[in-house]
CSV table of C-alpha atoms and ligand atoms in Angstrom, one decimal:
chain,number,residue,atom,x,y,z
A,1,MET,CA,66.9,-128.5,-108.0
A,2,THR,CA,63.8,-127.4,-109.8
A,3,VAL,CA,60.8,-129.7,-110.0
A,4,LEU,CA,58.2,-129.2,-112.8
A,5,VAL,CA,54.8,-130.1,-111.3
A,6,VAL,CA,52.5,-130.7,-114.3
A,7,GLY,CA,48.9,-130.3,-113.3
A,8,GLY,CA,50.1,-128.3,-110.2
A,9,ALA,CA,47.1,-126.1,-109.9
A,10,GLY,CA,44.9,-129.1,-109.4
A,11,TYR,CA,43.9,-130.9,-106.0
A,12,ILE,CA,46.9,-133.3,-105.6
A,13,GLY,CA,49.3,-131.2,-107.7
A,14,SER,CA,48.7,-128.0,-105.5
A,15,HIS,CA,49.2,-129.9,-102.3
A,16,MET,CA,52.4,-131.2,-103.8
A,17,VAL,CA,53.6,-127.6,-104.6
A,18,LYS,CA,53.0,-126.7,-101.0
A,19,THR,CA,55.1,-129.7,-99.8
A,20,LEU,CA,58.0,-128.9,-102.2
A,21,LYS,CA,58.0,-125.4,-101.2
A,22,LYS,CA,58.1,-126.3,-97.4
A,23,ASN,CA,61.1,-128.4,-98.3
A,24,ASN,CA,62.8,-125.3,-100.1
A,25,ILE,CA,62.7,-127.1,-103.5
A,26,GLU,CA,62.2,-124.7,-106.4
A,27,THR,CA,58.9,-125.4,-108.3
A,28,VAL,CA,57.4,-124.5,-111.7
A,29,VAL,CA,53.8,-125.4,-112.3
A,30,PHE,CA,52.6,-126.3,-115.8
A,31,ASP,CA,48.8,-126.3,-116.0
A,32,ASN,CA,46.1,-125.5,-118.6
A,33,LEU,CA,43.7,-124.4,-115.9
A,34,GLU,CA,41.0,-126.5,-117.4
A,35,LYS,CA,40.4,-128.0,-113.8
A,36,GLY,CA,43.1,-126.3,-111.9
A,37,HIS,CA,42.9,-123.0,-109.8
A,38,LEU,CA,45.5,-120.2,-109.7
A,39,GLU,CA,44.3,-119.5,-106.1
A,40,ALA,CA,45.7,-122.8,-105.2
A,41,ILE,CA,49.3,-121.9,-106.2
A,42,LYS,CA,49.7,-118.3,-104.9
A,43,ASP,CA,53.4,-117.0,-105.3
A,44,THR,CA,54.5,-119.9,-107.4
A,45,LEU,CA,56.3,-119.8,-110.8
A,46,PHE,CA,53.4,-120.6,-113.3
A,47,HIS,CA,53.6,-121.6,-117.0
A,48,LYS,CA,50.2,-121.9,-118.6
A,49,GLY,CA,50.1,-124.7,-121.2
A,50,ASP,CA,48.4,-127.8,-122.4
A,51,LEU,CA,50.1,-131.2,-122.7
A,52,ARG,CA,48.4,-131.9,-125.8
A,53,ASN,CA,50.3,-129.0,-127.5
A,54,LYS,CA,53.8,-130.0,-128.2
A,55,ASP,CA,55.2,-126.5,-128.6
A,56,GLU,CA,53.6,-125.4,-125.3
A,57,VAL,CA,55.2,-128.4,-123.4
A,58,GLU,CA,58.6,-127.9,-125.0
A,59,SER,CA,58.6,-124.1,-124.1
A,60,VAL,CA,58.4,-124.7,-120.4
A,61,PHE,CA,61.6,-126.8,-120.6
A,62,GLN,CA,63.2,-124.0,-122.8
A,63,ASN,CA,62.3,-121.4,-120.3
A,64,HIS,CA,63.3,-123.2,-117.0
A,65,LYS,CA,66.1,-125.5,-116.1
A,66,ILE,CA,64.0,-128.5,-114.9
A,67,THR,CA,65.7,-131.4,-112.9
A,68,ALA,CA,62.7,-133.6,-112.4
A,69,VAL,CA,59.0,-133.8,-113.4
A,70,MET,CA,55.9,-134.7,-111.3
A,71,HIS,CA,53.0,-135.5,-113.3
A,72,PHE,CA,49.6,-135.0,-111.9
A,73,SER,CA,47.7,-133.8,-114.9
A,74,ALA,CA,45.0,-136.2,-116.3
A,75,TYR,CA,41.3,-136.8,-116.7
A,76,SER,CA,40.4,-139.0,-113.9
A,77,LEU,CA,36.5,-139.6,-113.9
A,78,VAL,CA,35.8,-143.3,-114.5
A,79,GLY,CA,32.2,-142.8,-115.8
A,80,GLU,CA,33.2,-140.2,-118.2
A,81,SER,CA,36.1,-142.3,-119.6
A,82,MET,CA,33.5,-145.0,-120.6
A,83,GLU,CA,31.5,-142.4,-122.4
A,84,LYS,CA,34.4,-140.4,-124.1
A,85,PRO,CA,37.5,-142.8,-124.3
A,86,GLU,CA,39.0,-140.5,-127.0
A,87,ILE,CA,39.6,-137.6,-124.7
A,88,TYR,CA,41.2,-139.8,-122.1
A,89,TYR,CA,43.6,-141.3,-124.4
A,90,GLU,CA,44.3,-137.8,-126.0
A,91,ASN,CA,45.1,-136.2,-122.7
A,92,ASN,CA,46.4,-138.9,-120.5
A,93,VAL,CA,48.4,-140.9,-123.0
A,94,PHE,CA,49.3,-138.6,-125.9
A,95,GLY,CA,49.8,-135.6,-123.5
A,96,THR,CA,52.2,-137.8,-121.4
A,97,LEU,CA,54.0,-138.8,-124.5
A,98,ASN,CA,54.6,-135.2,-125.5
A,99,LEU,CA,55.8,-134.5,-121.9
A,100,LEU,CA,58.1,-137.5,-122.0
A,101,ASN,CA,59.5,-136.4,-125.5
A,102,ALA,CA,60.1,-132.9,-124.3
A,103,MET,CA,62.0,-134.3,-121.3
A,104,LYS,CA,64.0,-136.4,-123.6
A,105,LYS,CA,64.8,-133.3,-125.7
A,106,ALA,CA,65.7,-131.3,-122.6
A,107,GLY,CA,67.8,-134.1,-121.1
A,108,VAL,CA,65.6,-134.4,-118.0
A,109,LYS,CA,65.9,-137.9,-116.5
A,110,HIS,CA,63.7,-138.2,-113.5
A,111,PHE,CA,59.9,-138.6,-113.6
A,112,ILE,CA,57.2,-139.3,-111.0
A,113,PHE,CA,54.0,-140.5,-112.2
A,114,SER,CA,50.5,-140.3,-110.5
A,115,SER,CA,49.1,-143.7,-111.2
A,116,THR,CA,46.1,-145.4,-109.7
A,117,ALA,CA,44.6,-148.3,-108.1
A,118,ALA,CA,42.4,-148.4,-111.2
A,119,ILE,CA,45.2,-150.1,-113.1
A,120,PHE,CA,44.4,-153.5,-111.2
A,121,GLY,CA,40.7,-153.8,-112.0
A,122,GLU,CA,38.6,-156.2,-110.0
A,123,PRO,CA,40.8,-157.4,-107.0
A,124,VAL,CA,41.5,-161.1,-107.2
A,125,LYS,CA,43.4,-160.9,-103.7
A,126,LEU,CA,43.4,-158.3,-100.9
A,127,PRO,CA,45.2,-156.3,-99.8
A,128,ILE,CA,46.4,-155.4,-103.2
A,129,ASN,CA,50.2,-155.4,-103.5
A,130,GLU,CA,52.4,-154.5,-106.5
A,131,ASP,CA,52.3,-157.9,-108.0
A,132,HIS,CA,48.6,-158.0,-108.3
A,133,PRO,CA,47.4,-158.7,-111.9
A,134,GLN,CA,46.8,-155.6,-113.9
A,135,LYS,CA,43.4,-155.7,-115.6
A,136,PRO,CA,41.7,-152.4,-115.7
A,137,THR,CA,37.9,-152.4,-116.1
A,138,ASN,CA,37.6,-148.9,-117.3
A,139,VAL,CA,39.2,-146.6,-119.7
A,140,TYR,CA,40.7,-144.4,-117.2
A,141,GLY,CA,42.6,-147.1,-115.6
A,142,GLU,CA,43.6,-148.4,-119.1
A,143,THR,CA,45.2,-144.9,-119.9
A,144,LYS,CA,47.2,-144.9,-116.7
A,145,LEU,CA,48.4,-148.5,-117.3
A,146,ALA,CA,49.4,-147.4,-120.9
A,147,VAL,CA,51.5,-144.7,-119.6
A,148,GLU,CA,53.1,-147.1,-116.9
A,149,LYS,CA,54.2,-149.3,-119.8
A,150,MET,CA,55.5,-146.3,-121.9
A,151,LEU,CA,57.6,-145.3,-119.0
A,152,ASP,CA,59.2,-148.8,-118.9
A,153,TRP,CA,60.3,-148.4,-122.4
A,154,TYR,CA,61.3,-144.8,-122.0
A,155,ASP,CA,63.6,-146.0,-119.4
A,156,LYS,CA,65.1,-148.8,-121.2
A,157,ILE,CA,65.6,-146.9,-124.4
A,158,TYR,CA,66.1,-143.3,-123.3
A,159,ASP,CA,67.3,-143.8,-119.7
A,160,ILE,CA,64.5,-141.8,-118.1
A,161,LYS,CA,64.0,-143.1,-114.7
A,162,ASN,CA,60.6,-143.1,-113.2
A,163,VAL,CA,58.7,-143.9,-110.0
A,164,LYS,CA,55.1,-144.8,-110.5
A,165,LEU,CA,52.8,-144.1,-107.4
A,166,ARG,CA,49.5,-146.0,-107.5
A,167,TYR,CA,47.2,-144.0,-105.3
A,168,PHE,CA,44.2,-145.7,-103.7
A,169,ASN,CA,41.5,-143.1,-102.5
A,170,ALA,CA,43.2,-139.7,-102.1
A,171,ALA,CA,41.2,-137.5,-99.5
A,172,GLY,CA,41.5,-134.8,-97.2
A,173,ALA,CA,42.9,-131.4,-97.5
A,174,ASP,CA,46.0,-129.4,-96.2
A,175,PRO,CA,45.5,-129.0,-92.4
A,176,SER,CA,45.8,-125.2,-93.0
A,177,GLY,CA,42.5,-125.1,-94.8
A,178,GLU,CA,44.0,-123.0,-97.3
A,179,ILE,CA,43.7,-125.5,-100.1
A,180,GLY,CA,41.7,-128.7,-100.9
A,181,GLU,CA,39.6,-130.5,-103.2
A,182,TYR,CA,37.6,-128.3,-105.6
A,183,HIS,CA,35.9,-129.7,-108.7
A,184,GLU,CA,33.4,-128.0,-110.8
A,185,THR,CA,31.8,-131.4,-111.2
A,186,GLU,CA,32.3,-133.4,-107.9
A,187,THR,CA,32.0,-137.2,-107.9
A,188,HIS,CA,34.0,-138.2,-105.0
A,189,LEU,CA,32.4,-139.6,-101.9
A,190,ILE,CA,33.9,-137.3,-99.1
A,191,PRO,CA,33.4,-134.0,-100.8
A,192,LEU,CA,29.9,-134.9,-101.8
A,193,ILE,CA,29.0,-135.9,-98.1
A,194,LEU,CA,30.5,-132.7,-96.9
A,195,GLN,CA,28.6,-130.6,-99.4
A,196,ALA,CA,25.4,-132.4,-98.3
A,197,ALA,CA,26.4,-131.3,-94.7
A,198,LEU,CA,26.8,-127.8,-95.8
A,199,GLY,CA,23.3,-127.9,-97.5
A,200,GLU,CA,24.8,-127.4,-100.9
A,201,ARG,CA,23.4,-130.8,-101.9
A,202,LYS,CA,20.0,-132.2,-100.8
A,203,HIS,CA,21.5,-135.7,-99.9
A,204,ILE,CA,24.1,-138.3,-100.4
A,205,THR,CA,23.4,-141.3,-102.4
A,206,ILE,CA,24.9,-144.6,-101.4
A,207,TYR,CA,25.9,-146.5,-104.6
A,208,GLY,CA,24.8,-150.0,-103.5
A,209,ASN,CA,24.1,-151.4,-100.1
A,210,ASP,CA,24.0,-155.1,-101.3
A,211,TYR,CA,27.9,-155.7,-101.6
A,212,ASP,CA,29.3,-158.6,-99.8
A,213,THR,CA,30.9,-156.6,-97.2
A,214,LYS,CA,30.2,-156.0,-93.4
A,215,ASP,CA,27.5,-153.5,-93.8
A,216,GLY,CA,26.7,-153.9,-97.6
A,217,THR,CA,28.4,-150.9,-98.8
A,218,CYS,CA,31.7,-150.5,-100.8
A,219,ILE,CA,35.0,-150.4,-98.7
A,220,ARG,CA,37.9,-148.2,-99.9
A,221,ASP,CA,41.4,-147.4,-98.5
A,222,TYR,CA,41.3,-143.5,-98.0
A,223,ILE,CA,44.8,-141.9,-98.0
A,224,HIS,CA,45.5,-138.3,-96.8
A,225,ILE,CA,46.6,-136.1,-99.6
A,226,ASN,CA,49.7,-135.0,-97.5
A,227,ASP,CA,50.8,-138.4,-96.9
A,228,LEU,CA,50.6,-138.8,-100.8
A,229,THR,CA,52.8,-135.8,-101.4
A,230,ASP,CA,55.3,-137.0,-98.7
A,231,ALA,CA,55.6,-140.2,-100.8
A,232,HIS,CA,56.4,-138.1,-103.8
A,233,LEU,CA,59.2,-136.3,-102.0
A,234,LEU,CA,60.6,-139.6,-100.9
A,235,ALA,CA,60.4,-140.8,-104.5
A,236,LEU,CA,62.1,-137.8,-105.7
A,237,ASN,CA,65.0,-138.6,-103.2
A,238,TYR,CA,64.9,-142.1,-104.3
A,239,LEU,CA,65.6,-141.3,-107.9
A,240,GLU,CA,68.3,-138.9,-107.0
A,241,ILE,CA,70.0,-141.5,-105.0
A,242,GLU,CA,69.3,-144.8,-106.7
A,243,LYS,CA,68.9,-143.6,-110.2
A,244,LYS,CA,66.7,-146.4,-111.1
A,245,SER,CA,62.9,-146.9,-111.7
A,246,ASN,CA,60.2,-148.4,-109.3
A,247,PHE,CA,56.6,-148.5,-108.5
A,248,PHE,CA,54.6,-148.5,-105.3
A,249,ASN,CA,51.0,-148.8,-104.0
A,250,LEU,CA,50.0,-146.0,-101.8
A,251,GLY,CA,47.2,-146.5,-99.4
A,252,ASN,CA,46.7,-146.9,-95.5
A,253,GLY,CA,46.1,-150.6,-95.6
A,254,CYS,CA,42.7,-150.4,-94.0
A,255,GLY,CA,39.2,-150.0,-95.4
A,256,HIS,CA,36.1,-147.9,-94.5
A,257,SER,CA,32.7,-148.6,-95.9
A,258,VAL,CA,30.6,-145.8,-97.3
A,259,LYS,CA,28.4,-145.9,-94.4
A,260,GLU,CA,31.3,-145.7,-92.0
A,261,ILE,CA,32.5,-142.4,-93.8
A,262,ILE,CA,29.1,-141.0,-93.6
A,263,ALA,CA,29.0,-141.7,-89.8
A,264,VAL,CA,32.3,-140.1,-89.4
A,265,ALA,CA,31.2,-137.1,-91.3
A,266,LYS,CA,28.0,-136.7,-89.2
A,267,LYS,CA,30.0,-136.9,-86.1
A,268,ILE,CA,32.8,-134.3,-87.3
A,269,THR,CA,30.3,-131.9,-88.8
A,270,GLY,CA,27.6,-132.1,-86.3
A,271,LYS,CA,25.2,-132.0,-89.1
A,272,ASN,CA,22.3,-134.2,-90.1
A,273,ILE,CA,23.2,-135.5,-93.6
A,274,LYS,CA,20.3,-137.0,-95.6
A,275,VAL,CA,21.3,-140.3,-97.0
A,276,ILE,CA,19.5,-142.2,-99.9
A,277,ASN,CA,20.2,-145.7,-101.0
A,278,GLY,CA,20.8,-145.9,-104.7
A,279,ASN,CA,21.9,-148.5,-107.3
A,280,ARG,CA,25.3,-149.8,-107.7
A,281,ARG,CA,27.7,-147.6,-109.8
A,282,PRO,CA,28.9,-149.7,-112.7
A,283,GLY,CA,32.5,-150.8,-112.4
A,284,ASP,CA,32.8,-150.2,-108.6
A,285,PRO,CA,34.7,-153.2,-107.0
A,286,ALA,CA,33.2,-154.2,-103.4
A,287,ILE,CA,36.6,-153.7,-101.6
A,288,LEU,CA,39.9,-152.0,-102.5
A,289,ILE,CA,42.4,-152.1,-99.9
A,290,ALA,CA,46.3,-151.5,-100.6
A,291,THR,CA,49.3,-152.9,-99.0
A,292,SER,CA,52.1,-150.2,-98.8
A,293,LYS,CA,54.6,-152.5,-97.3
A,294,LYS,CA,56.9,-152.0,-100.3
A,295,ALA,CA,56.7,-148.1,-100.0
A,296,LYS,CA,57.4,-148.3,-96.3
A,297,GLU,CA,60.5,-150.6,-96.9
A,298,VAL,CA,62.0,-149.0,-99.8
A,299,LEU,CA,61.1,-145.3,-99.5
A,300,ASP,CA,60.9,-145.3,-95.7
A,301,TRP,CA,57.3,-143.8,-96.1
A,302,SER,CA,55.0,-143.7,-93.2
A,303,PRO,CA,51.7,-142.1,-93.5
A,304,LYS,CA,51.1,-139.7,-90.5
A,305,LEU,CA,47.4,-138.5,-91.2
A,306,ASN,CA,46.1,-141.9,-91.5
A,307,ASN,CA,43.3,-141.7,-89.1
A,308,ILE,CA,39.9,-141.5,-91.0
A,309,ASN,CA,38.8,-138.8,-88.5
A,310,THR,CA,41.8,-136.6,-89.4
A,311,ILE,CA,41.2,-137.1,-93.1
A,312,VAL,CA,37.6,-135.9,-92.9
A,313,GLU,CA,38.3,-133.3,-90.4
A,314,THR,CA,40.8,-131.7,-92.7
A,315,ALA,CA,38.5,-132.0,-95.6
A,316,TRP,CA,35.7,-130.4,-93.4
A,317,LYS,CA,37.9,-127.4,-92.6
A,318,TRP,CA,38.5,-126.8,-96.2
A,319,HIS,CA,34.9,-127.2,-97.4
A,320,ASN,CA,33.4,-125.1,-94.5
A,321,GLY,CA,35.9,-122.4,-95.0
A,322,THR,CA,38.1,-121.4,-98.0
A,323,ALA,CA,36.2,-123.6,-100.5
A,324,LYS,CA,33.0,-121.4,-99.9
A,325,LYS,CA,35.1,-118.3,-100.9
A,326,TRP,CA,36.2,-120.0,-104.0
A,327,LYS,CA,32.6,-121.0,-104.7
A,328,LYS,CA,31.5,-117.2,-104.6
A,329,ASN,CA,34.4,-116.3,-106.9
A,330,TYR,CA,33.5,-118.9,-109.6
A,331,ALA,CA,29.8,-118.3,-109.4
B,1,UDP,N1,30.2,-143.4,-103.5
B,1,UDP,C1,28.7,-143.4,-103.2
B,1,UDP,N2,28.1,-142.3,-103.4
B,1,UDP,C2,28.7,-141.1,-104.0
B,1,UDP,C3,30.0,-141.2,-104.5
B,1,UDP,C4,30.7,-142.4,-104.2
B,1,UDP,O1,28.3,-144.3,-102.4
B,1,UDP,O2,28.0,-140.3,-104.3
B,1,UDP,C5,31.0,-144.6,-103.2
B,1,UDP,C6,31.6,-145.2,-104.4
B,1,UDP,O3,30.6,-146.3,-104.9
B,1,UDP,C7,32.8,-145.9,-103.9
B,1,UDP,C8,33.2,-144.9,-102.8
B,1,UDP,O4,32.1,-144.1,-102.4
B,1,UDP,O5,32.6,-147.2,-103.4
B,1,UDP,C9,34.3,-144.0,-103.2
B,1,UDP,O6,34.0,-143.4,-104.4
B,1,UDP,P1,34.8,-142.2,-105.0
B,1,UDP,O7,34.2,-141.8,-106.3
B,1,UDP,O8,35.1,-141.2,-103.9
B,1,UDP,O9,36.3,-142.8,-105.4
B,1,UDP,P2,36.7,-144.2,-106.3
B,1,UDP,O10,36.6,-145.3,-105.3
B,1,UDP,O11,35.7,-144.3,-107.3
B,1,UDP,O12,38.0,-143.8,-106.7
């Protein structure tokens, strides 16, 4: 079996590559390196290309005998998606269309899709299960939902079976410290806090402390990156055995507030992190918590690194180690 990991040089993709290799599954990475890093996928078969270029996408299927595709490549910044919707539709929707058409041409039938909690929009009930209404409040979530729908039709019409995995807040890093989250423009809470701990930022700004939550700050369901990649592996197995499509919400089922995450980070880093209270970020729901009961029952998935201390500890090991070296190389 050979798995094509699209966006395999990025944060989640590179952890997936590591998990696949650990399980002795052959892996080919397709990435345009716009956001990904070759250092993250050392000793991996790499095919440079852009999803928006049909010929480049087709060529990876001509050069390798692919059995299944895992698709991690997308623009994923909510704020940016509200300023430049066209690049989100082009990359996330049109790019995925090219990928599916190339799969159709090559006769590849199994597809695992990185979807998101953002397809649900403002929660009407908590925890969020798979039946929750789907009403995205931003273009990013809308493009992911558009792909989910496209996948249903490609299943019905072309028999391409898919598993859609809706991540809540992906966080943490491989416990080895070798790879982790590295974005040129960082917007995510945990990396920003840890960069503040390292003195790379002056402070962390809390986006709103007047929410209707226990301490006034937003609550999110943080899920370790390696627990996510485990779910992909199980999804791959599911497609091989069941040969049918399905969809799952992936989270730990418990929420942590922004203030709680800052407190955990202070404890783990032993650093004094300067905190500033800022305005709410437009489009941020107060609470997002998943239930992953379905993934547990159907895929037999059980998150192992689900303690928030472990999530922040692994992220800290990365940020305080290899990430610093990367920073020097990219400076
Ligand atoms: N957040 C914050 N300050 C920051 C970045 C994020 O208070 O500098 C909050 C944000 O409002 C949200 C939570 O942290 O409630 C997680 O945000 P992140 O961008 O990491 O993930 P998202 O929930 O948007 O997917």
